[in-house]
PDB file of C-alpha atoms in Angstrom:
ATOM      1  CA  MET A 211       0.000   0.000   0.000  1.00 36.00           C
ATOM      2  CA  GLU A 212       1.549   3.254  -1.084  1.00 44.00           C
ATOM      3  CA  ARG A 213       1.492   6.179   1.286  1.00 54.00           C
ATOM      4  CA  GLY A 214       0.373   9.561   0.080  1.00 53.00           C
ATOM      5  CA  THR A 215      -2.068   8.437  -2.594  1.00 73.00           C
ATOM      6  CA  LYS A 216      -5.369   9.289  -0.942  1.00 91.00           C
ATOM      7  CA  VAL A 217      -6.413  11.814   1.698  1.00 95.00           C
ATOM      8  CA  LEU A 218      -8.538  10.106   4.362  1.00 97.00           C
ATOM      9  CA  LEU A 219      -8.944  13.049   6.728  1.00 97.00           C
ATOM     10  CA  GLU A 220      -8.858  16.773   6.140  1.00 97.00           C
ATOM     11  CA  ILE A 221      -9.234  19.407   8.861  1.00 97.00           C
ATOM     12  CA  ASN A 222      -9.376  23.060   7.835  1.00 97.00           C
ATOM     13  CA  HIS A 223      -9.202  25.971  10.298  1.00 96.00           C
ATOM     14  CA  MET A 224     -10.645  24.002  13.222  1.00 97.00           C
ATOM     15  CA  SER A 225     -11.394  26.011  16.363  1.00 96.00           C
ATOM     16  CA  LYS A 226     -12.859  24.999  19.705  1.00 97.00           C
ATOM     17  CA  GLY A 227     -13.262  26.712  23.050  1.00 95.00           C
ATOM     18  CA  PHE A 228     -14.794  25.980  26.433  1.00 93.00           C
ATOM     19  CA  ASP A 229     -16.473  28.660  28.565  1.00 90.00           C
ATOM     20  CA  GLY A 230     -15.161  31.355  26.282  1.00 86.00           C
ATOM     21  CA  LEU A 231     -11.545  30.156  26.484  1.00 91.00           C
ATOM     22  CA  PRO A 232     -10.012  28.983  23.184  1.00 92.00           C
ATOM     23  CA  VAL A 233      -8.539  25.477  23.353  1.00 94.00           C
ATOM     24  CA  ILE A 234      -7.895  24.920  19.632  1.00 95.00           C
ATOM     25  CA  ASN A 235      -7.011  27.811  17.350  1.00 95.00           C
ATOM     26  CA  ASP A 236      -7.204  27.615  13.551  1.00 94.00           C
ATOM     27  CA  ILE A 237      -5.771  24.100  13.131  1.00 96.00           C
ATOM     28  CA  SER A 238      -5.459  22.624   9.652  1.00 97.00           C
ATOM     29  CA  LEU A 239      -4.019  19.225   8.772  1.00 96.00           C
ATOM     30  CA  SER A 240      -4.562  16.300   6.439  1.00 96.00           C
ATOM     31  CA  VAL A 241      -3.764  12.605   6.779  1.00 97.00           C
ATOM     32  CA  ARG A 242      -3.142  10.281   3.864  1.00 96.00           C
ATOM     33  CA  LYS A 243      -3.767   6.570   3.504  1.00 96.00           C
ATOM     34  CA  GLY A 244      -1.123   4.478   5.259  1.00 95.00           C
ATOM     35  CA  GLU A 245       0.335   7.438   7.137  1.00 96.00           C
ATOM     36  CA  VAL A 246       1.200   7.352  10.852  1.00 96.00           C
ATOM     37  CA  VAL A 247       0.941  10.799  12.421  1.00 97.00           C
ATOM     38  CA  SER A 248       1.944  11.370  16.049  1.00 97.00           C
ATOM     39  CA  ILE A 249       0.773  14.433  17.951  1.00 97.00           C
ATOM     40  CA  ILE A 250       2.989  15.544  20.825  1.00 96.00           C
ATOM     41  CA  GLY A 251       3.026  18.511  23.149  1.00 94.00           C
ATOM     42  CA  PRO A 252       2.619  19.507  26.797  1.00 93.00           C
ATOM     43  CA  SER A 253      -0.501  18.716  28.792  1.00 90.00           C
ATOM     44  CA  GLY A 254      -3.272  21.208  28.128  1.00 90.00           C
ATOM     45  CA  SER A 255      -2.067  22.006  24.608  1.00 93.00           C
ATOM     46  CA  GLY A 256      -5.323  20.832  22.986  1.00 94.00           C
ATOM     47  CA  LYS A 257      -4.176  17.452  21.656  1.00 95.00           C
ATOM     48  CA  SER A 258      -7.046  15.391  23.075  1.00 93.00           C
ATOM     49  CA  THR A 259      -9.592  18.097  22.197  1.00 95.00           C
ATOM     50  CA  LEU A 260      -8.334  17.984  18.609  1.00 96.00           C
ATOM     51  CA  LEU A 261      -8.960  14.221  18.545  1.00 95.00           C
ATOM     52  CA  ARG A 262     -12.377  14.573  20.165  1.00 95.00           C
ATOM     53  CA  CYS A 263     -13.403  17.183  17.584  1.00 97.00           C
ATOM     54  CA  ALA A 264     -11.985  15.089  14.724  1.00 97.00           C
ATOM     55  CA  THR A 265     -14.048  12.096  15.897  1.00 96.00           C
ATOM     56  CA  MET A 266     -17.132  14.247  16.562  1.00 96.00           C
ATOM     57  CA  LEU A 267     -17.233  13.532  20.286  1.00 95.00           C
ATOM     58  CA  GLU A 268     -17.038  17.322  20.638  1.00 95.00           C
ATOM     59  CA  ARG A 269     -18.610  19.843  18.288  1.00 96.00           C
ATOM     60  CA  MET A 270     -16.220  22.278  16.653  1.00 96.00           C
ATOM     61  CA  ASP A 271     -16.914  25.996  17.007  1.00 95.00           C
ATOM     62  CA  GLY A 272     -15.554  26.666  13.550  1.00 96.00           C
ATOM     63  CA  GLY A 273     -13.762  25.070  10.628  1.00 96.00           C
ATOM     64  CA  GLU A 274     -14.249  22.163   8.281  1.00 97.00           C
ATOM     65  CA  LEU A 275     -14.025  18.390   8.818  1.00 98.00           C
ATOM     66  CA  ILE A 276     -13.822  16.080   5.802  1.00 98.00           C
ATOM     67  CA  TYR A 277     -13.493  12.274   5.622  1.00 97.00           C
ATOM     68  CA  LEU A 278     -12.672  10.708   2.221  1.00 95.00           C
ATOM     69  CA  GLY A 279     -13.990  13.796   0.470  1.00 94.00           C
ATOM     70  CA  GLU A 280     -17.283  13.798   2.408  1.00 96.00           C
ATOM     71  CA  LYS A 281     -17.975  16.878   4.523  1.00 97.00           C
ATOM     72  CA  ALA A 282     -18.898  16.046   8.120  1.00 97.00           C
ATOM     73  CA  ALA A 283     -18.881  19.690   9.259  1.00 97.00           C
ATOM     74  CA  TRP A 284     -18.328  23.113   7.720  1.00 97.00           C
ATOM     75  CA  GLU A 285     -18.663  26.775   8.548  1.00 94.00           C
ATOM     76  CA  GLU A 286     -21.603  28.832   7.354  1.00 93.00           C
ATOM     77  CA  ASN A 287     -22.402  32.412   8.368  1.00 90.00           C
ATOM     78  CA  GLY A 288     -19.977  32.197  11.265  1.00 86.00           C
ATOM     79  CA  LYS A 289     -21.451  28.958  12.638  1.00 91.00           C
ATOM     80  CA  CYS A 290     -20.298  25.353  12.407  1.00 95.00           C
ATOM     81  CA  ILE A 291     -22.867  23.176  10.615  1.00 96.00           C
ATOM     82  CA  TYR A 292     -22.856  19.367  10.795  1.00 97.00           C
ATOM     83  CA  ALA A 293     -24.118  16.949   8.168  1.00 97.00           C
ATOM     84  CA  GLY A 294     -27.394  15.082   8.784  1.00 96.00           C
ATOM     85  CA  LYS A 295     -27.657  12.151  11.171  1.00 94.00           C
ATOM     86  CA  ASN A 296     -27.531   9.447   8.477  1.00 93.00           C
ATOM     87  CA  LYS A 297     -24.541  11.039   6.737  1.00 96.00           C
ATOM     88  CA  ILE A 298     -22.667  11.332  10.034  1.00 95.00           C
ATOM     89  CA  LYS A 299     -23.397   7.675  10.780  1.00 92.00           C
ATOM     90  CA  GLU A 300     -21.844   6.684   7.443  1.00 93.00           C
ATOM     91  CA  ILE A 301     -18.838   8.967   7.948  1.00 95.00           C
ATOM     92  CA  ARG A 302     -18.204   7.524  11.430  1.00 94.00           C
ATOM     93  CA  LYS A 303     -17.660   4.100   9.858  1.00 92.00           C
ATOM     94  CA  ASN A 304     -14.397   5.395   8.438  1.00 94.00           C
ATOM     95  CA  PHE A 305     -12.599   5.653  11.779  1.00 95.00           C
ATOM     96  CA  GLY A 306     -12.080   3.980  15.136  1.00 94.00           C
ATOM     97  CA  LEU A 307     -10.954   5.479  18.437  1.00 93.00           C
ATOM     98  CA  VAL A 308      -8.899   3.925  21.230  1.00 93.00           C
ATOM     99  CA  PHE A 309      -9.123   5.808  24.531  1.00 87.00           C
ATOM    100  CA  GLN A 310      -6.493   6.095  27.246  1.00 84.00           C
ATOM    101  CA  ASN A 311      -8.815   4.558  29.865  1.00 83.00           C
ATOM    102  CA  PHE A 312      -9.980   1.561  27.775  1.00 83.00           C
ATOM    103  CA  ASN A 313     -13.750   2.345  28.086  1.00 88.00           C
ATOM    104  CA  LEU A 314     -14.717  -1.331  27.949  1.00 94.00           C
ATOM    105  CA  PHE A 315     -18.176  -2.378  29.121  1.00 95.00           C
ATOM    106  CA  PRO A 316     -17.504  -3.981  32.535  1.00 96.00           C
ATOM    107  CA  HIS A 317     -20.632  -6.179  32.395  1.00 97.00           C
ATOM    108  CA  TYR A 318     -19.724  -7.680  28.979  1.00 97.00           C
ATOM    109  CA  ASN A 319     -17.091 -10.330  28.475  1.00 97.00           C
ATOM    110  CA  VAL A 320     -14.254  -9.679  26.025  1.00 97.00           C
ATOM    111  CA  LEU A 321     -16.001 -11.333  23.077  1.00 97.00           C
ATOM    112  CA  LYS A 322     -19.197  -9.312  23.553  1.00 97.00           C
ATOM    113  CA  ASN A 323     -17.211  -6.091  24.005  1.00 97.00           C
ATOM    114  CA  ILE A 324     -15.719  -6.661  20.559  1.00 97.00           C
ATOM    115  CA  THR A 325     -18.792  -7.991  18.724  1.00 97.00           C
ATOM    116  CA  ASP A 326     -21.418  -5.608  20.115  1.00 95.00           C
ATOM    117  CA  ALA A 327     -20.783  -2.629  17.812  1.00 92.00           C
ATOM    118  CA  PRO A 328     -20.380  -4.601  14.544  1.00 94.00           C
ATOM    119  CA  VAL A 329     -23.715  -6.348  15.224  1.00 94.00           C
ATOM    120  CA  CYS A 330     -25.709  -3.444  16.693  1.00 91.00           C
ATOM    121  CA  VAL A 331     -24.229  -0.524  14.716  1.00 86.00           C
ATOM    122  CA  ASP A 332     -23.056  -2.009  11.410  1.00 87.00           C
ATOM    123  CA  GLY A 333     -25.596  -4.843  11.091  1.00 89.00           C
ATOM    124  CA  VAL A 334     -22.922  -7.526  10.762  1.00 92.00           C
ATOM    125  CA  SER A 335     -24.209 -11.051  11.434  1.00 95.00           C
ATOM    126  CA  LYS A 336     -23.370 -12.499  14.843  1.00 95.00           C
ATOM    127  CA  LYS A 337     -21.450 -15.310  13.139  1.00 96.00           C
ATOM    128  CA  GLU A 338     -19.245 -12.938  11.135  1.00 96.00           C
ATOM    129  CA  ALA A 339     -18.736 -10.612  14.107  1.00 96.00           C
ATOM    130  CA  LYS A 340     -17.598 -13.548  16.241  1.00 96.00           C
ATOM    131  CA  GLU A 341     -15.219 -14.754  13.513  1.00 96.00           C
ATOM    132  CA  ARG A 342     -13.717 -11.263  13.231  1.00 96.00           C
ATOM    133  CA  ALA A 343     -13.374 -10.982  17.011  1.00 96.00           C
ATOM    134  CA  LEU A 344     -11.703 -14.369  17.480  1.00 96.00           C
ATOM    135  CA  LYS A 345      -9.251 -13.648  14.654  1.00 96.00           C
ATOM    136  CA  LEU A 346      -8.348 -10.279  16.205  1.00 95.00           C
ATOM    137  CA  LEU A 347      -7.926 -11.819  19.654  1.00 96.00           C
ATOM    138  CA  GLU A 348      -5.565 -14.389  18.173  1.00 94.00           C
ATOM    139  CA  GLU A 349      -3.547 -11.680  16.401  1.00 92.00           C
ATOM    140  CA  LEU A 350      -3.323  -9.656  19.623  1.00 92.00           C
ATOM    141  CA  GLY A 351      -2.282 -12.615  21.776  1.00 92.00           C
ATOM    142  CA  LEU A 352      -5.580 -12.819  23.666  1.00 95.00           C
ATOM    143  CA  SER A 353      -7.112 -16.036  22.319  1.00 94.00           C
ATOM    144  CA  ASP A 354      -7.631 -17.395  25.822  1.00 96.00           C
ATOM    145  CA  LYS A 355      -9.431 -14.264  27.077  1.00 96.00           C
ATOM    146  CA  ALA A 356     -12.634 -14.335  24.985  1.00 97.00           C
ATOM    147  CA  ASP A 357     -14.797 -15.287  27.971  1.00 97.00           C
ATOM    148  CA  ALA A 358     -12.988 -13.121  30.527  1.00 97.00           C
ATOM    149  CA  TYR A 359     -14.401  -9.871  31.896  1.00 97.00           C
ATOM    150  CA  PRO A 360     -12.457  -6.586  31.903  1.00 96.00           C
ATOM    151  CA  CYS A 361     -11.894  -6.758  35.676  1.00 95.00           C
ATOM    152  CA  GLN A 362     -10.043 -10.052  35.161  1.00 97.00           C
ATOM    153  CA  LEU A 363      -7.537  -8.504  32.731  1.00 95.00           C
ATOM    154  CA  SER A 364      -4.374  -6.463  33.218  1.00 92.00           C
ATOM    155  CA  GLY A 365      -4.342  -2.898  31.936  1.00 91.00           C
ATOM    156  CA  GLY A 366      -2.281  -3.923  28.920  1.00 91.00           C
ATOM    157  CA  GLN A 367      -4.741  -6.689  28.091  1.00 94.00           C
ATOM    158  CA  GLN A 368      -7.689  -4.311  28.460  1.00 94.00           C
ATOM    159  CA  GLN A 369      -6.064  -1.846  26.070  1.00 92.00           C
ATOM    160  CA  ARG A 370      -5.410  -4.612  23.537  1.00 93.00           C
ATOM    161  CA  VAL A 371      -9.095  -5.562  23.764  1.00 95.00           C
ATOM    162  CA  SER A 372      -9.935  -1.884  23.137  1.00 94.00           C
ATOM    163  CA  ILE A 373      -7.775  -1.975  20.010  1.00 95.00           C
ATOM    164  CA  ALA A 374      -9.491  -5.209  18.884  1.00 95.00           C
ATOM    165  CA  ARG A 375     -12.883  -3.580  19.451  1.00 95.00           C
ATOM    166  CA  ALA A 376     -11.901  -0.618  17.261  1.00 95.00           C
ATOM    167  CA  LEU A 377     -10.469  -2.889  14.539  1.00 95.00           C
ATOM    168  CA  ALA A 378     -13.592  -5.087  14.517  1.00 95.00           C
ATOM    169  CA  LEU A 379     -15.442  -2.263  12.751  1.00 94.00           C
ATOM    170  CA  GLN A 380     -12.803  -2.407   9.995  1.00 94.00           C
ATOM    171  CA  PRO A 381     -12.007   1.323  10.022  1.00 95.00           C
ATOM    172  CA  LYS A 382      -9.829   3.045   7.455  1.00 96.00           C
ATOM    173  CA  LEU A 383      -8.283   5.279  10.109  1.00 97.00           C
ATOM    174  CA  LEU A 384      -7.504   4.681  13.799  1.00 97.00           C
ATOM    175  CA  PHE A 385      -7.184   7.408  16.430  1.00 97.00           C
ATOM    176  CA  PHE A 386      -5.277   6.723  19.657  1.00 95.00           C
ATOM    177  CA  ASP A 387      -5.643   9.157  22.565  1.00 93.00           C
ATOM    178  CA  GLU A 388      -2.573   8.561  24.759  1.00 90.00           C
ATOM    179  CA  PRO A 389      -3.095   4.774  24.633  1.00 88.00           C
ATOM    180  CA  THR A 390      -0.385   4.013  27.202  1.00 87.00           C
ATOM    181  CA  SER A 391      -0.842   6.838  29.729  1.00 85.00           C
ATOM    182  CA  ALA A 392      -2.811   4.638  32.165  1.00 80.00           C
ATOM    183  CA  LEU A 393      -0.254   1.794  32.017  1.00 85.00           C
ATOM    184  CA  ASP A 394       2.975   1.005  33.809  1.00 85.00           C
ATOM    185  CA  PRO A 395       6.163   0.679  31.680  1.00 84.00           C
ATOM    186  CA  GLU A 396       5.972  -3.115  31.312  1.00 82.00           C
ATOM    187  CA  LEU A 397       2.345  -3.049  30.107  1.00 84.00           C
ATOM    188  CA  THR A 398       3.093  -0.047  27.895  1.00 86.00           C
ATOM    189  CA  GLY A 399       5.446  -2.243  25.871  1.00 87.00           C
ATOM    190  CA  GLU A 400       2.636  -4.727  25.107  1.00 86.00           C
ATOM    191  CA  VAL A 401       0.429  -2.026  23.622  1.00 88.00           C
ATOM    192  CA  LEU A 402       3.221  -0.283  21.695  1.00 90.00           C
ATOM    193  CA  ARG A 403       4.145  -3.604  20.048  1.00 90.00           C
ATOM    194  CA  VAL A 404       0.550  -3.957  18.806  1.00 91.00           C
ATOM    195  CA  ILE A 405       0.573  -0.421  17.376  1.00 93.00           C
ATOM    196  CA  LYS A 406       3.933  -1.070  15.688  1.00 93.00           C
ATOM    197  CA  GLN A 407       2.475  -4.196  14.060  1.00 93.00           C
ATOM    198  CA  LEU A 408      -0.497  -2.162  12.801  1.00 94.00           C
ATOM    199  CA  ALA A 409       1.959   0.327  11.282  1.00 93.00           C
ATOM    200  CA  LYS A 410       3.731  -2.519   9.478  1.00 93.00           C
ATOM    201  CA  GLU A 411       0.342  -3.502   8.061  1.00 93.00           C
ATOM    202  CA  HIS A 412      -0.079   0.103   6.806  1.00 93.00           C
ATOM    203  CA  MET A 413      -2.983   1.000   9.080  1.00 96.00           C
ATOM    204  CA  THR A 414      -3.514   4.762   8.923  1.00 97.00           C
ATOM    205  CA  MET A 415      -3.143   6.124  12.458  1.00 97.00           C
ATOM    206  CA  ILE A 416      -3.191   9.383  14.389  1.00 97.00           C
ATOM    207  CA  ILE A 417      -1.600   8.924  17.807  1.00 96.00           C
ATOM    208  CA  VAL A 418      -1.566  11.426  20.663  1.00 95.00           C
ATOM    209  CA  THR A 419       1.378  10.263  22.756  1.00 93.00           C
ATOM    210  CA  HIS A 420       3.999  11.196  25.335  1.00 90.00           C
ATOM    211  CA  GLU A 421       6.207   8.301  24.206  1.00 89.00           C
ATOM    212  CA  MET A 422       8.854  10.291  22.342  1.00 91.00           C
ATOM    213  CA  GLU A 423      11.097   7.469  21.129  1.00 89.00           C
ATOM    214  CA  PHE A 424       8.041   5.516  20.009  1.00 90.00           C
ATOM    215  CA  ALA A 425       6.810   8.533  18.039  1.00 92.00           C
ATOM    216  CA  ARG A 426      10.246   8.966  16.534  1.00 93.00           C
ATOM    217  CA  GLU A 427      10.511   5.325  15.467  1.00 92.00           C
ATOM    218  CA  LEU A 428       6.985   4.843  14.166  1.00 92.00           C
ATOM    219  CA  SER A 429       5.770   8.112  12.669  1.00 95.00           C
ATOM    220  CA  ASP A 430       5.838   9.352   9.124  1.00 96.00           C
ATOM    221  CA  ARG A 431       5.060  12.786  10.527  1.00 97.00           C
ATOM    222  CA  ILE A 432       5.098  14.380  13.971  1.00 97.00           C
ATOM    223  CA  ILE A 433       2.974  17.385  14.951  1.00 97.00           C
ATOM    224  CA  PHE A 434       4.027  19.483  17.953  1.00 96.00           C
ATOM    225  CA  MET A 435       1.104  21.329  19.554  1.00 96.00           C
ATOM    226  CA  GLU A 436       1.120  23.998  22.227  1.00 94.00           C
ATOM    227  CA  GLN A 437      -1.492  26.526  23.366  1.00 93.00           C
ATOM    228  CA  GLY A 438      -4.022  25.172  20.894  1.00 94.00           C
ATOM    229  CA  VAL A 439      -1.978  25.630  17.747  1.00 95.00           C
ATOM    230  CA  ILE A 440       0.416  23.551  15.664  1.00 96.00           C
ATOM    231  CA  GLN A 441       3.827  25.032  16.490  1.00 94.00           C
ATOM    232  CA  ALA A 442       5.834  22.649  14.300  1.00 95.00           C
ATOM    233  CA  GLN A 443       5.370  19.601  12.118  1.00 95.00           C
ATOM    234  CA  GLY A 444       7.606  17.455   9.976  1.00 96.00           C
ATOM    235  CA  THR A 445       9.340  14.098   9.718  1.00 96.00           C
ATOM    236  CA  PRO A 446      10.727  12.628  12.956  1.00 95.00           C
ATOM    237  CA  GLU A 447      14.201  13.694  11.832  1.00 95.00           C
ATOM    238  CA  GLU A 448      13.042  17.269  11.277  1.00 95.00           C
ATOM    239  CA  ILE A 449      11.237  17.503  14.630  1.00 95.00           C
ATOM    240  CA  PHE A 450      13.979  15.842  16.684  1.00 93.00           C
ATOM    241  CA  SER A 451      16.643  18.090  15.129  1.00 91.00           C
ATOM    242  CA  SER A 452      14.421  21.185  15.162  1.00 91.00           C
ATOM    243  CA  ASP A 453      16.100  24.553  15.625  1.00 89.00           C
ATOM    244  CA  LYS A 454      12.974  25.811  17.410  1.00 91.00           C
ATOM    245  CA  GLU A 455      13.941  26.311  21.034  1.00 91.00           C
ATOM    246  CA  ARG A 456      10.512  25.334  22.433  1.00 91.00           C
ATOM    247  CA  VAL A 457      10.417  22.052  20.481  1.00 92.00           C
ATOM    248  CA  ARG A 458      13.950  21.172  21.576  1.00 90.00           C
ATOM    249  CA  ALA A 459      13.142  21.961  25.209  1.00 90.00           C
ATOM    250  CA  PHE A 460      10.002  19.802  25.174  1.00 92.00           C
ATOM    251  CA  ILE A 461      11.655  16.800  23.536  1.00 88.00           C
ATOM    252  CA  GLY A 462      14.683  17.157  25.805  1.00 83.00           C
ATOM    253  CA  LYS A 463      12.524  16.557  28.888  1.00 74.00           C
ATOM    254  CA  PHE A 464      11.715  13.065  27.653  1.00 67.00           C
ATOM    255  CA  ARG A 465      15.229  12.081  26.740  1.00 57.00           C
ATOM    256  CA  SER A 466      17.912  10.962  29.148  1.00 43.00           C
TER     257      SER A 466
END
């Protein structure tokens, strides 16, 4: 799969504020098929809000959001307008989201956590959904956990189930919101290995992360955000050798 052939996501002049305070200011970016984009920056810089607006968990105040050429939201007469309910439902099928705190249903076992959305949202048959789920569990090293409940799993296992749940909907693009921030270093490694394997398989991904060396190794492009704006972006080599003092200072904090 060749990178750079098709734009999956386009964000133009996105803005978002809470209680009158701007959190995201005039952000524009695009992501192409097969690309891995990492978003780094200090806490409170707007990274997670950017992801939540991109996945329509939060409504933008202004700007344009486009998936595979289809407009999900746009600006009209100073207001942000969203496409109709049915159109949004179709657009949502293009992406999956993995949260930092797993967000698994505690009263469902692992298999039902993974099969629920394909069956209830996408209308996939129970048989096909189960086949997809079991295949994903095998790929993620969790074949023996299909009948387990989230409380019986380690944090790393729960996050791998979250990734399986997102993949079960067969998205074209995966968002990760600090997928390892709730894990200790040993469990972090489990999850990062899964994401690296997805990158090898050319899954298009946008990853908000504090794992600097991981971002450096895995990304095609790194975006550095601060105070709600993109301060710098480029290849890992360009970002890690940046002559911008603020970028150097931030990256330096994570390097021994």
